Amino acid sequence: MTPAPPSSTKRPVAAPLKLDRLRAQWPLLLCLAFFVAGMAVTAAAHWRRGAVLMGAGLGLAGVLRLFLPPRLAGLLVVRRRWFDVLVGIVGGTTMCVLAILVPPLER
């Protein structure tokens, strides 16, 4: 018996990154924009404002994960919905509250 010839010797080529794929990740990009803005504010010697912005970005991720269906939430879907929401909202709120409550240094 002779083996059957392979149906195709070409390997599939990965599709290039399309704008639609990037546009579908708007929730994650919005949260990352808050986080990057917070890092920039922190680098400009305003650590408290920067930490509040970063916490707001994390809290926004939790809120978006709560209200958006999984197909629209994109890469914000990591685990089950309740876990993602809990980590986002509690983590963001905690970060904001701690940034506000930490007393300033006495010089």
mmCIF file of C-alpha atoms in Angstrom:
data_model
loop_
_atom_site.group_PDB
_atom_site.id
_atom_site.type_symbol
_atom_site.label_atom_id
_atom_site.label_comp_id
_atom_site.label_asym_id
_atom_site.label_seq_id
_atom_site.Cartn_x
_atom_site.Cartn_y
_atom_site.Cartn_z
ATOM 1 C CA MET A 1 0.000 0.000 0.000
ATOM 2 C CA THR A 2 1.279 3.449 -0.845
ATOM 3 C CA PRO A 3 0.669 6.382 1.473
ATOM 4 C CA ALA A 4 -1.683 9.094 0.325
ATOM 5 C CA PRO A 5 -0.009 12.302 -0.819
ATOM 6 C CA PRO A 6 -0.376 15.255 1.544
ATOM 7 C CA SER A 7 -3.315 17.452 0.672
ATOM 8 C CA SER A 8 -1.353 20.657 1.069
ATOM 9 C CA THR A 9 2.269 21.288 1.848
ATOM 10 C CA LYS A 10 1.760 24.998 2.575
ATOM 11 C CA ARG A 11 1.384 26.114 6.152
ATOM 12 C CA PRO A 12 -1.268 28.679 7.011
ATOM 13 C CA VAL A 13 0.086 32.180 7.482
ATOM 14 C CA ALA A 14 -1.026 34.156 10.541
ATOM 15 C CA ALA A 15 -3.388 36.963 9.685
ATOM 16 C CA PRO A 16 -1.958 40.451 10.132
ATOM 17 C CA LEU A 17 -3.231 42.560 13.006
ATOM 18 C CA LYS A 18 -6.330 44.240 11.724
ATOM 19 C CA LEU A 19 -7.734 47.505 12.968
ATOM 20 C CA ASP A 20 -10.983 45.740 13.880
ATOM 21 C CA ARG A 21 -9.171 43.515 16.373
ATOM 22 C CA LEU A 22 -7.588 46.521 18.010
ATOM 23 C CA ARG A 23 -10.879 48.410 18.012
ATOM 24 C CA ALA A 24 -12.519 45.476 19.769
ATOM 25 C CA GLN A 25 -10.190 45.984 22.750
ATOM 26 C CA TRP A 26 -11.419 49.494 23.604
ATOM 27 C CA PRO A 27 -12.326 48.606 27.233
ATOM 28 C CA LEU A 28 -8.797 47.460 27.999
ATOM 29 C CA LEU A 29 -7.245 50.406 26.152
ATOM 30 C CA LEU A 30 -9.406 52.848 28.106
ATOM 31 C CA CYS A 31 -8.335 51.338 31.445
ATOM 32 C CA LEU A 32 -4.700 51.299 30.352
ATOM 33 C CA ALA A 33 -4.974 54.964 29.356
ATOM 34 C CA PHE A 34 -6.021 55.807 32.922
ATOM 35 C CA PHE A 35 -3.150 53.753 34.303
ATOM 36 C CA VAL A 36 -0.549 55.311 31.990
ATOM 37 C CA ALA A 37 -1.866 58.796 32.772
ATOM 38 C CA GLY A 38 -1.526 57.978 36.476
ATOM 39 C CA MET A 39 2.058 56.870 35.943
ATOM 40 C CA ALA A 40 2.829 60.105 34.080
ATOM 41 C CA VAL A 41 1.296 62.203 36.857
ATOM 42 C CA THR A 42 3.269 60.209 39.433
ATOM 43 C CA ALA A 43 6.479 60.793 37.474
ATOM 44 C CA ALA A 44 5.700 64.529 37.565
ATOM 45 C CA ALA A 45 6.050 64.399 41.393
ATOM 46 C CA HIS A 46 2.330 64.160 42.193
ATOM 47 C CA TRP A 47 2.241 60.622 43.575
ATOM 48 C CA ARG A 48 -1.133 60.953 45.314
ATOM 49 C CA ARG A 49 -2.986 62.132 42.197
ATOM 50 C CA GLY A 50 -1.225 59.523 40.104
ATOM 51 C CA ALA A 51 -2.177 56.714 42.485
ATOM 52 C CA VAL A 52 -5.808 57.851 42.437
ATOM 53 C CA LEU A 53 -5.784 57.802 38.624
ATOM 54 C CA MET A 54 -4.291 54.303 38.576
ATOM 55 C CA GLY A 55 -6.876 53.107 41.097
ATOM 56 C CA ALA A 56 -9.613 54.696 38.993
ATOM 57 C CA GLY A 57 -8.380 52.750 35.981
ATOM 58 C CA LEU A 58 -8.539 49.493 37.911
ATOM 59 C CA GLY A 59 -11.998 50.321 39.240
ATOM 60 C CA LEU A 60 -13.151 51.217 35.728
ATOM 61 C CA ALA A 61 -11.968 47.816 34.539
ATOM 62 C CA GLY A 62 -14.140 46.172 37.192
ATOM 63 C CA VAL A 63 -17.180 48.263 36.280
ATOM 64 C CA LEU A 64 -16.749 47.619 32.552
ATOM 65 C CA ARG A 65 -16.383 43.897 33.217
ATOM 66 C CA LEU A 66 -19.615 44.004 35.246
ATOM 67 C CA PHE A 67 -21.746 45.642 32.569
ATOM 68 C CA LEU A 68 -20.232 44.525 29.257
ATOM 69 C CA PRO A 69 -20.952 41.089 27.804
ATOM 70 C CA PRO A 70 -17.855 38.875 27.405
ATOM 71 C CA ARG A 71 -17.651 39.389 23.636
ATOM 72 C CA LEU A 72 -17.443 43.188 24.127
ATOM 73 C CA ALA A 73 -15.249 43.125 27.244
ATOM 74 C CA GLY A 74 -12.360 41.694 25.248
ATOM 75 C CA LEU A 75 -9.195 41.087 27.225
ATOM 76 C CA LEU A 76 -10.798 42.260 30.473
ATOM 77 C CA VAL A 77 -12.237 38.745 30.656
ATOM 78 C CA VAL A 78 -9.666 36.852 32.693
ATOM 79 C CA ARG A 79 -11.589 34.599 35.062
ATOM 80 C CA ARG A 80 -15.219 34.350 36.043
ATOM 81 C CA ARG A 81 -17.180 37.589 35.979
ATOM 82 C CA TRP A 82 -17.672 37.838 39.751
ATOM 83 C CA PHE A 83 -13.932 37.436 40.366
ATOM 84 C CA ASP A 84 -12.901 40.004 37.754
ATOM 85 C CA VAL A 85 -15.430 42.526 39.095
ATOM 86 C CA LEU A 86 -14.418 41.911 42.712
ATOM 87 C CA VAL A 87 -10.708 42.351 42.026
ATOM 88 C CA GLY A 88 -11.242 45.441 39.872
ATOM 89 C CA ILE A 89 -13.635 47.331 42.100
ATOM 90 C CA VAL A 90 -12.138 46.367 45.467
ATOM 91 C CA GLY A 91 -8.562 46.823 44.254
ATOM 92 C CA GLY A 92 -9.277 50.176 42.623
ATOM 93 C CA THR A 93 -11.233 51.475 45.603
ATOM 94 C CA THR A 94 -8.543 50.332 48.034
ATOM 95 C CA MET A 95 -5.818 51.998 45.994
ATOM 96 C CA CYS A 96 -7.738 55.288 45.823
ATOM 97 C CA VAL A 97 -8.600 55.287 49.534
ATOM 98 C CA LEU A 98 -5.038 54.482 50.585
ATOM 99 C CA ALA A 99 -3.634 57.180 48.324
ATOM 100 C CA ILE A 100 -5.952 59.735 49.929
ATOM 101 C CA LEU A 101 -5.437 58.565 53.530
ATOM 102 C CA VAL A 102 -1.647 58.317 53.599
ATOM 103 C CA PRO A 103 -0.466 61.351 55.579
ATOM 104 C CA PRO A 104 2.013 63.719 53.902
ATOM 105 C CA LEU A 105 5.622 63.712 55.032
ATOM 106 C CA GLU A 106 6.556 66.331 57.618
ATOM 107 C CA ARG A 107 9.673 68.234 56.602
#
